[in-house]
Amino acid sequence: MLFHLAGSCVAVLPDARYGLDRRAWADARVERELAVWADRVGMTPSAFQDRLYELAVGYEGARSAALAPFEAYFRVSGVSQNWSMFAAGTVESDRFGLRARRCEDCPWEWLYVHADDDHAWSRAVLGHPRVRSAIFRWSWPSHAGRYERGCRALAERVASADADVVAVECSFERSTLPSPSRPDVPAPAWGRARVVQTRTVAR
Amino acid sequence: MSGASEASPGRWARLTGLLVGEEDALGLALVRLLACATVAAHVGRFAATGAARFALLHRDRGGMSDAHGWLEPLGGAEPWMITLLCVVTCLAAILGAVGLFTRAALVVTWLGLRVISSLNPEAHGSYDGLLVDTLFILMLSGAGRALSLDAWRSGAPALAARWPRVLLVAQLGLLYLGSGLHKGSSGWVPGGDASALWYILQQPTWSRLGALPLALYPLTQVATTLVWFFEVLAPLFVVAVWLRESAPRGRALAALRRGLEGVRFVEVYLAFGLAMHVGIEAMMEVGPFCFASLALYPAALAPARLRAWLERAAGWWRAVGARRQGESS
């Protein structure tokens, strides 16, 4: 019991491995946060990022060493203590959308836009918390590969429901949320589109 | 040196005194009931909507997963396996909730949830980890010795070892502390603009409400700071529960206990947590996380206190019923 408790107390320390992927640091949401902290500690953003990376590597090494004696126990018991939930509120936010077309020159038709009652194709599936959770991760640069593969899986799902569809597009709508200090914000814009030709998807 | 070694057994015994011994299983049973009901409802919905087949199947078989997880030795998941897995997990969770073949049901629920989580590491939430952690402790405990068909059938005294309940309290503290340690962004940490919840509550992926009026911004700033303090104060909450249920001899610990009891720290902490989770559930769609967290709350109250609360609530309920009946007649 004390072993469980001791291991859990070590495991609750934040896991910095995902943060060490510096591709994610290029995202506007992370850039903004890093700039705030760089300003607070009086460093240039790039110097701050390098210093932070060094610190994070050292911290992660120490954390992994402390966790090593408990790893086998955690693997068997399934116990984990990684509670990374809403670590930051970001000015920019993303909304997922899916559209399809029936010929090369046909217009795109929206099938699904998250939280949009007018475009709710397969909402019970795409809106399920577990599927949403996966899609939410795709919006980050470090998950680009998964986004590609996930979009292919969605295209296959669309194609199997409607044989006339020739292409499916996944994209994210980037919005900037207003606040009292920034009441006027740019209009939302769709981007990061991935197009999958459904005829090339194995059915 | 010799004085320290003589004092050690006494201190150790006092420190571990809370862990040994048996007590009324009511608290554990309530955690079991709530955790299993949460799993049953969540997995049942996951399967019924068809989301499980899409989320958990490998993309070679029409799903969205990159992994075969624990089903790799079987050649990966087939659609019927996903359905069977969800049905078995859901049924086991229902048996766990009603307390029939409780330990076996808890083991199967724990295993089922682990297999589900392994099949697509992307399609998961913190609720998976929390429920697995909770079920692991429950399945080693005597959680079936109260509020269960097993207890009703056996008619045996409803006593269970105390240590699993203590571990569940620690789990609750670790959950909030871990969450607080991750909240190191400028929008969360006091001294910043306390804007975190303003943006999080409007995140399109999770929000139920959509855009909030700017007039609510100050309210979200207050809530942001309160939530941050609530989470990082979790170790004090665990200490408060421990001090309440033990008899600290040291002057400092006794004073701390008096102070915490004086402000009813445990009750205030739990009440704030309850309000926070209800608020999150009302404003955001984050899966079963709120229910998985609240399932742990009964563990924080000693069974005698919990029983007194429940009896008071039942008395109040009966009085309301009697008054209504009197008015209608």
CSV table of C-alpha atoms in Angstrom, one decimal, chain B residues 78-212:
chain,number,residue,atom,x,y,z
B,78,GLU,CA,-12.8,-7.2,-35.2
B,79,PRO,CA,-16.1,-5.3,-35.0
B,80,TRP,CA,-17.8,-8.1,-33.1
B,81,MET,CA,-15.0,-8.0,-30.6
B,82,ILE,CA,-15.5,-4.3,-29.9
B,83,THR,CA,-19.2,-4.9,-29.3
B,84,LEU,CA,-18.6,-7.9,-27.1
B,85,LEU,CA,-15.9,-6.0,-25.1
B,86,CYS,CA,-18.2,-3.1,-24.5
B,87,VAL,CA,-21.2,-5.3,-23.6
B,88,VAL,CA,-19.1,-7.4,-21.1
B,89,THR,CA,-17.6,-4.2,-19.6
B,90,CYS,CA,-21.0,-2.6,-19.3
B,91,LEU,CA,-22.6,-5.7,-17.7
B,92,ALA,CA,-19.7,-6.2,-15.3
B,93,ALA,CA,-20.0,-2.5,-14.3
B,94,ILE,CA,-23.7,-3.0,-13.7
B,95,LEU,CA,-23.0,-6.1,-11.5
B,96,GLY,CA,-20.3,-4.1,-9.7
B,97,ALA,CA,-22.8,-1.2,-9.1
B,98,VAL,CA,-25.5,-3.5,-7.6
B,99,GLY,CA,-22.9,-5.6,-5.8
B,100,LEU,CA,-23.5,-9.0,-7.3
B,101,PHE,CA,-20.3,-11.2,-7.5
B,102,THR,CA,-18.8,-7.9,-6.6
B,103,ARG,CA,-15.1,-8.6,-6.7
B,104,ALA,CA,-15.2,-10.5,-9.9
B,105,ALA,CA,-17.4,-7.8,-11.5
B,106,LEU,CA,-14.9,-5.1,-10.4
B,107,VAL,CA,-11.9,-7.1,-11.8
B,108,VAL,CA,-13.7,-7.5,-15.2
B,109,THR,CA,-14.7,-3.9,-15.3
B,110,TRP,CA,-11.1,-2.8,-14.5
B,111,LEU,CA,-9.8,-5.1,-17.2
B,112,GLY,CA,-12.5,-4.2,-19.8
B,113,LEU,CA,-11.7,-0.5,-19.3
B,114,ARG,CA,-8.0,-1.1,-19.7
B,115,VAL,CA,-8.5,-3.0,-22.9
B,116,ILE,CA,-10.8,-0.3,-24.3
B,117,SER,CA,-8.2,2.4,-23.4
B,118,SER,CA,-5.4,0.4,-25.1
B,119,LEU,CA,-7.2,0.1,-28.4
B,120,ASN,CA,-6.9,3.8,-29.3
B,121,PRO,CA,-4.5,5.8,-27.1
B,122,GLU,CA,-5.8,9.0,-28.8
B,123,ALA,CA,-9.5,8.4,-28.0
B,124,HIS,CA,-9.2,8.6,-24.3
B,125,GLY,CA,-9.7,11.1,-21.5
B,126,SER,CA,-8.4,11.6,-18.0
B,127,TYR,CA,-11.5,9.7,-16.8
B,128,ASP,CA,-10.0,6.5,-18.1
B,129,GLY,CA,-7.0,6.8,-15.8
B,130,LEU,CA,-9.1,7.9,-12.9
B,131,LEU,CA,-11.6,5.1,-13.2
B,132,VAL,CA,-8.9,2.5,-13.7
B,133,ASP,CA,-7.1,3.8,-10.6
B,134,THR,CA,-10.3,3.8,-8.6
B,135,LEU,CA,-11.4,0.3,-9.8
B,136,PHE,CA,-7.9,-1.1,-9.0
B,137,ILE,CA,-8.2,-0.1,-5.4
B,138,LEU,CA,-11.9,-1.1,-5.2
B,139,MET,CA,-11.3,-4.6,-6.5
B,140,LEU,CA,-8.7,-5.2,-3.7
B,141,SER,CA,-11.1,-3.9,-1.1
B,142,GLY,CA,-14.2,-5.0,0.7
B,143,ALA,CA,-16.4,-2.6,-1.3
B,144,GLY,CA,-19.0,-5.3,-1.8
B,145,ARG,CA,-19.8,-5.6,1.9
B,146,ALA,CA,-22.4,-2.9,2.0
B,147,LEU,CA,-25.1,-1.6,-0.3
B,148,SER,CA,-24.8,-4.8,-2.4
B,149,LEU,CA,-26.7,-7.9,-3.2
B,150,ASP,CA,-23.7,-9.9,-2.0
B,151,ALA,CA,-24.0,-8.4,1.5
B,152,TRP,CA,-27.8,-8.9,1.5
B,153,ARG,CA,-27.3,-12.5,0.5
B,154,SER,CA,-24.7,-13.3,3.1
B,155,GLY,CA,-26.2,-11.2,5.9
B,156,ALA,CA,-22.6,-10.9,7.3
B,157,PRO,CA,-21.4,-7.8,9.2
B,158,ALA,CA,-20.5,-5.0,6.8
B,159,LEU,CA,-17.0,-4.4,7.8
B,160,ALA,CA,-14.1,-3.8,5.4
B,161,ALA,CA,-10.4,-3.0,5.8
B,162,ARG,CA,-9.9,0.8,6.1
B,163,TRP,CA,-6.8,1.2,4.0
B,164,PRO,CA,-8.5,1.2,0.6
B,165,ARG,CA,-10.7,4.1,1.7
B,166,VAL,CA,-7.6,6.0,2.8
B,167,LEU,CA,-6.0,5.2,-0.6
B,168,LEU,CA,-9.0,6.6,-2.4
B,169,VAL,CA,-8.8,9.8,-0.4
B,170,ALA,CA,-5.1,10.1,-1.4
B,171,GLN,CA,-6.2,9.4,-5.0
B,172,LEU,CA,-8.6,12.3,-4.9
B,173,GLY,CA,-5.9,14.5,-3.5
B,174,LEU,CA,-3.4,13.4,-6.2
B,175,LEU,CA,-6.0,14.0,-8.9
B,176,TYR,CA,-6.4,17.6,-7.9
B,177,LEU,CA,-2.8,18.3,-7.0
B,178,GLY,CA,-1.7,16.7,-10.4
B,179,SER,CA,-4.2,18.9,-12.2
B,180,GLY,CA,-3.0,22.0,-10.3
B,181,LEU,CA,0.7,21.3,-11.0
B,182,HIS,CA,-0.1,21.2,-14.8
B,183,LYS,CA,-1.9,24.6,-14.5
B,184,GLY,CA,1.3,26.6,-14.8
B,185,SER,CA,0.2,28.9,-17.6
B,186,SER,CA,0.0,32.6,-17.2
B,187,GLY,CA,-3.8,32.5,-17.4
B,188,TRP,CA,-4.0,30.2,-14.3
B,189,VAL,CA,-1.2,31.1,-12.0
B,190,PRO,CA,-2.2,34.0,-9.6
B,191,GLY,CA,-0.5,37.2,-10.5
B,192,GLY,CA,-1.4,36.8,-14.2
B,193,ASP,CA,-4.6,37.9,-15.9
B,194,ALA,CA,-6.6,34.9,-14.5
B,195,SER,CA,-8.1,34.4,-18.0
B,196,ALA,CA,-7.8,30.6,-18.2
B,197,LEU,CA,-11.5,29.7,-17.6
B,198,TRP,CA,-12.7,32.5,-19.8
B,199,TYR,CA,-11.1,30.8,-22.8
B,200,ILE,CA,-11.5,27.2,-21.7
B,201,LEU,CA,-15.3,27.6,-21.2
B,202,GLN,CA,-15.6,28.8,-24.8
B,203,GLN,CA,-13.4,26.2,-26.4
B,204,PRO,CA,-15.6,25.0,-29.2
B,205,THR,CA,-14.5,21.3,-28.8
B,206,TRP,CA,-15.8,21.2,-25.2
B,207,SER,CA,-18.2,24.0,-24.6
B,208,ARG,CA,-21.9,23.5,-24.2
B,209,LEU,CA,-22.6,27.2,-24.1
B,210,GLY,CA,-20.8,28.8,-27.1
B,211,ALA,CA,-19.7,32.4,-26.8
B,212,LEU,CA,-20.0,34.0,-23.3
